[in-house]
């Protein structure tokens, strides 16, 4: 069965600092990997996705993520965080065919001045 | 292109009542999935509909049901509401199914008193 672990429940960074959110997955075959962001009271917005090909994927809002098969990881990065990035971030794993997304528990990002 | 819409955005019900939530997918998307989000359990898959048929189902009791109409709009019904059903219910649509990118709506916040 698929599973996703986001080891950090809450991260606080200063505005302008770099950010890395960790995601580890467990899946037997080649996974499809996603990062979503959720602002308070809102739904999930897709930041980026990995299906195949280049292991470094670019997303919206200046985010990128790198798929590392050897480490079963798909960490999200941003070089310079803005106050508006404060939100909850979810990593999810899916697969080809009729397999529902499995989400991590989320990482809450706080941004301080 | 308009995104996924969900109505209503907020609902308050009492135990034992039933509730119906509605989801309109992105135009051209034929698959609609439903997820429940709670602080304790995180995001959990309820079911997926495609061409008016339930194609996948998560591990939820039979009180949770749904349907899809010929225009791909979907409704979710919860009967005999329990306090534990209080959650954010998210609808997601995709072109052909769970193996495609899921685009989420803003959710319906259900509170059971």
CSV table of C-alpha atoms in Angstrom, one decimal:
chain,number,residue,atom,x,y,z
A,1,UNK,CA,0.0,0.0,0.0
A,2,UNK,CA,1.1,3.5,-0.7
A,3,UNK,CA,2.0,5.8,2.1
A,4,UNK,CA,3.4,9.3,2.5
A,5,UNK,CA,5.3,10.8,5.4
A,6,UNK,CA,5.8,14.5,6.0
A,7,UNK,CA,8.2,14.5,9.0
A,8,UNK,CA,7.7,18.2,9.9
A,9,UNK,CA,4.3,19.1,11.3
A,10,UNK,CA,5.2,22.8,11.6
A,11,UNK,CA,8.0,24.9,10.2
A,12,UNK,CA,8.7,28.6,10.8
A,13,UNK,CA,10.9,30.6,8.4
A,14,UNK,CA,11.8,34.2,8.0
A,15,UNK,CA,10.6,36.1,5.0
A,16,UNK,CA,13.3,36.0,2.3
A,17,UNK,CA,14.8,32.8,3.7
A,18,UNK,CA,15.0,29.6,1.7
A,19,UNK,CA,12.5,26.7,2.4
A,20,UNK,CA,12.6,23.0,2.1
A,21,UNK,CA,9.6,20.8,3.0
A,22,UNK,CA,10.3,17.1,3.3
A,23,UNK,CA,8.2,14.3,1.8
A,24,UNK,CA,9.0,10.6,1.8
A,25,UNK,CA,6.8,8.0,0.1
A,26,UNK,CA,6.4,4.3,0.0
A,27,UNK,CA,5.2,2.7,-3.2
A,28,UNK,CA,6.3,-0.4,-5.1
A,29,UNK,CA,6.1,0.9,-8.6
A,30,UNK,CA,6.9,4.3,-10.1
A,31,UNK,CA,4.8,6.8,-8.3
A,32,UNK,CA,3.1,9.9,-9.4
A,33,UNK,CA,3.9,12.7,-6.9
A,34,UNK,CA,2.2,15.9,-6.1
A,35,UNK,CA,2.5,18.9,-3.9
A,36,UNK,CA,-0.6,20.8,-2.9
A,37,UNK,CA,-1.0,24.0,-0.8
A,38,UNK,CA,-4.0,24.8,1.3
A,39,UNK,CA,-4.7,28.3,2.8
A,40,UNK,CA,-7.0,28.5,5.8
A,41,UNK,CA,-10.6,27.7,4.9
A,42,UNK,CA,-9.7,26.9,1.3
A,43,UNK,CA,-9.4,23.9,-0.9
A,44,UNK,CA,-6.2,22.4,-2.2
A,45,UNK,CA,-4.2,24.2,-5.0
A,46,UNK,CA,-1.8,22.1,-7.1
A,47,UNK,CA,1.7,23.5,-6.9
A,48,UNK,CA,3.5,20.9,-9.0
A,49,UNK,CA,3.5,17.3,-10.1
A,50,UNK,CA,5.9,14.6,-11.2
A,51,UNK,CA,4.8,11.8,-13.5
A,52,UNK,CA,8.1,10.9,-15.3
A,53,UNK,CA,11.1,12.4,-17.0
A,54,UNK,CA,13.1,15.2,-15.5
A,55,UNK,CA,13.4,14.6,-11.8
A,56,UNK,CA,13.5,18.4,-11.0
A,57,UNK,CA,10.1,19.8,-11.6
A,58,UNK,CA,9.1,23.5,-11.5
A,59,UNK,CA,5.8,24.6,-10.2
A,60,UNK,CA,3.8,27.7,-9.6
A,61,UNK,CA,4.7,30.5,-7.2
A,62,UNK,CA,8.4,29.9,-7.6
A,63,UNK,CA,8.3,26.4,-6.0
A,64,UNK,CA,10.3,23.4,-7.3
A,65,UNK,CA,10.6,19.8,-6.2
A,66,UNK,CA,13.1,17.0,-6.8
A,67,UNK,CA,12.2,13.4,-7.2
A,68,UNK,CA,14.9,11.1,-5.7
A,69,UNK,CA,14.1,7.5,-6.3
A,70,UNK,CA,17.0,6.2,-4.2
A,71,UNK,CA,15.8,8.1,-1.2
A,72,UNK,CA,12.0,7.7,-1.9
A,73,UNK,CA,11.7,11.5,-1.5
A,74,UNK,CA,10.1,14.4,-3.2
A,75,UNK,CA,11.1,17.5,-1.3
A,76,UNK,CA,9.6,20.9,-2.0
A,77,UNK,CA,11.9,23.9,-2.2
A,78,UNK,CA,11.7,27.6,-2.6
A,79,UNK,CA,14.7,29.9,-2.7
A,80,UNK,CA,13.0,32.9,-1.0
A,81,UNK,CA,9.8,32.7,1.0
A,82,UNK,CA,7.2,35.4,0.9
A,83,UNK,CA,4.7,36.1,3.7
A,84,UNK,CA,1.9,35.0,1.4
A,85,UNK,CA,3.4,31.5,1.4
A,86,UNK,CA,2.2,30.8,4.9
A,87,UNK,CA,-0.2,27.9,4.5
A,88,UNK,CA,-0.4,24.1,4.9
A,89,UNK,CA,1.5,22.0,2.4
A,90,UNK,CA,0.5,18.5,1.4
A,91,UNK,CA,2.5,15.9,-0.4
A,92,UNK,CA,0.5,13.2,-2.2
A,93,UNK,CA,1.3,10.0,-4.1
A,94,UNK,CA,-0.7,8.5,-6.8
A,95,UNK,CA,-0.2,6.0,-9.6
A,96,UNK,CA,-1.2,5.1,-13.1
A,97,UNK,CA,-4.7,3.6,-13.2
A,98,UNK,CA,-7.5,3.8,-10.7
A,99,UNK,CA,-5.5,4.4,-7.5
A,100,UNK,CA,-6.7,7.2,-5.3
A,101,UNK,CA,-4.3,9.8,-4.0
A,102,UNK,CA,-2.7,9.1,-0.6
A,103,UNK,CA,-1.8,12.3,1.2
A,104,UNK,CA,0.7,13.1,3.9
A,105,UNK,CA,-0.5,14.7,7.1
A,106,UNK,CA,0.7,18.1,6.0
A,107,UNK,CA,3.3,20.6,7.0
A,108,UNK,CA,2.1,24.0,8.3
A,109,UNK,CA,4.4,26.8,7.2
A,110,UNK,CA,4.6,30.0,9.2
A,111,UNK,CA,6.5,33.0,7.9
A,112,UNK,CA,7.9,35.7,10.2
A,113,UNK,CA,9.2,39.1,9.4
B,1,UNK,CA,-11.8,27.8,-17.6
B,2,UNK,CA,-13.8,27.8,-14.4
B,3,UNK,CA,-12.5,25.7,-11.6
B,4,UNK,CA,-14.2,23.1,-9.5
B,5,UNK,CA,-17.1,24.5,-7.6
B,6,UNK,CA,-18.8,23.2,-4.5
B,7,UNK,CA,-22.0,24.2,-2.8
B,8,UNK,CA,-22.8,25.0,-0.1
B,9,UNK,CA,-19.6,26.2,1.4
B,10,UNK,CA,-20.8,25.8,4.9
B,11,UNK,CA,-23.4,23.6,6.6
B,12,UNK,CA,-24.5,23.1,10.1
B,13,UNK,CA,-26.6,20.0,10.9
B,14,UNK,CA,-27.6,18.1,14.0
B,15,UNK,CA,-27.0,14.5,14.7
B,16,UNK,CA,-29.3,12.1,12.9
B,17,UNK,CA,-30.0,14.4,10.0
B,18,UNK,CA,-28.8,13.8,6.5
B,19,UNK,CA,-27.0,16.2,4.2
B,20,UNK,CA,-26.3,16.5,0.5
B,21,UNK,CA,-23.3,18.2,-0.9
B,22,UNK,CA,-22.8,19.2,-4.5
B,23,UNK,CA,-19.8,19.4,-6.8
B,24,UNK,CA,-19.4,20.8,-10.4
B,25,UNK,CA,-16.2,19.7,-12.1
B,26,UNK,CA,-14.1,21.6,-14.5
B,27,UNK,CA,-15.6,21.6,-17.9
B,28,UNK,CA,-14.5,18.5,-19.8
B,29,UNK,CA,-13.6,16.5,-16.7
B,30,UNK,CA,-15.4,13.3,-16.4
B,31,UNK,CA,-14.1,12.0,-13.1
B,32,UNK,CA,-15.1,13.3,-9.8
B,33,UNK,CA,-13.7,12.2,-6.5
B,34,UNK,CA,-14.6,13.1,-2.9
B,35,UNK,CA,-12.3,13.4,0.1
B,36,UNK,CA,-12.9,14.0,3.7
B,37,UNK,CA,-10.4,16.2,5.6
B,38,UNK,CA,-10.3,16.2,9.4
B,39,UNK,CA,-7.6,17.3,11.8
B,40,UNK,CA,-7.1,13.8,13.2
B,41,UNK,CA,-7.3,11.7,10.1
B,42,UNK,CA,-6.1,14.1,7.5
B,43,UNK,CA,-7.3,13.7,3.9
B,44,UNK,CA,-9.1,10.5,3.2
B,45,UNK,CA,-10.6,9.2,-0.1
B,46,UNK,CA,-14.3,8.6,-0.1
B,47,UNK,CA,-15.2,7.6,-3.6
B,48,UNK,CA,-14.8,8.3,-7.3
B,49,UNK,CA,-17.4,8.6,-10.0
B,50,UNK,CA,-16.9,8.3,-13.7
B,51,UNK,CA,-19.6,8.3,-16.4
B,52,UNK,CA,-22.3,8.1,-13.7
B,53,UNK,CA,-20.8,5.0,-12.1
B,54,UNK,CA,-19.0,4.6,-8.8
B,55,UNK,CA,-15.6,3.3,-9.9
B,56,UNK,CA,-13.6,3.4,-6.6
B,57,UNK,CA,-14.6,3.5,-3.0
B,58,UNK,CA,-12.7,4.2,0.2
B,59,UNK,CA,-13.1,2.7,3.6
B,60,UNK,CA,-16.2,4.6,4.8
B,61,UNK,CA,-19.5,3.3,6.1
B,62,UNK,CA,-22.5,2.9,3.9
B,63,UNK,CA,-24.0,6.2,5.3
B,64,UNK,CA,-21.7,7.9,2.8
B,65,UNK,CA,-23.0,7.7,-0.7
B,66,UNK,CA,-22.8,9.6,-3.9
B,67,UNK,CA,-23.9,9.9,-7.5
B,68,UNK,CA,-22.9,11.5,-10.7
B,69,UNK,CA,-25.2,13.0,-13.3
B,70,UNK,CA,-24.8,12.9,-17.1
B,71,UNK,CA,-23.2,16.4,-17.1
B,72,UNK,CA,-20.5,15.0,-14.7
B,73,UNK,CA,-21.8,17.0,-11.7
B,74,UNK,CA,-21.7,15.0,-8.6
B,75,UNK,CA,-23.5,14.9,-5.2
B,76,UNK,CA,-22.5,13.3,-2.0
B,77,UNK,CA,-24.9,12.3,0.7
B,78,UNK,CA,-24.4,11.5,4.3
B,79,UNK,CA,-27.3,10.0,6.2
B,80,UNK,CA,-27.8,9.7,10.0
B,81,UNK,CA,-25.1,12.2,10.7
B,82,UNK,CA,-22.7,11.7,13.6
B,83,UNK,CA,-20.6,14.2,15.4
B,84,UNK,CA,-17.5,12.6,13.9
B,85,UNK,CA,-18.7,13.5,10.4
B,86,UNK,CA,-17.8,17.1,11.0
B,87,UNK,CA,-15.1,17.8,8.4
B,88,UNK,CA,-14.2,19.6,5.3
B,89,UNK,CA,-15.4,17.7,2.3
B,90,UNK,CA,-13.4,18.2,-0.8
B,91,UNK,CA,-14.3,17.4,-4.3
B,92,UNK,CA,-11.7,16.9,-7.0
B,93,UNK,CA,-12.1,16.5,-10.7
B,94,UNK,CA,-9.9,15.1,-13.4
B,95,UNK,CA,-10.1,14.3,-17.1
B,96,UNK,CA,-10.4,10.6,-17.0
B,97,UNK,CA,-9.8,9.2,-13.5
B,98,UNK,CA,-7.6,8.9,-10.5
B,99,UNK,CA,-4.4,8.4,-12.6
B,100,UNK,CA,-4.8,12.0,-13.9
B,101,UNK,CA,-4.0,15.2,-12.0
B,102,UNK,CA,-6.8,16.0,-9.5
B,103,UNK,CA,-8.0,19.6,-9.3
B,104,UNK,CA,-9.7,20.4,-6.0
B,105,UNK,CA,-12.6,22.6,-5.2
B,106,UNK,CA,-12.8,25.0,-2.2
B,107,UNK,CA,-14.6,22.4,-0.1
B,108,UNK,CA,-17.8,22.3,2.0
B,109,UNK,CA,-17.3,22.7,5.8
B,110,UNK,CA,-19.8,20.5,7.6
B,111,UNK,CA,-20.4,20.9,11.3
B,112,UNK,CA,-22.6,18.4,13.1
B,113,UNK,CA,-24.0,19.5,16.4
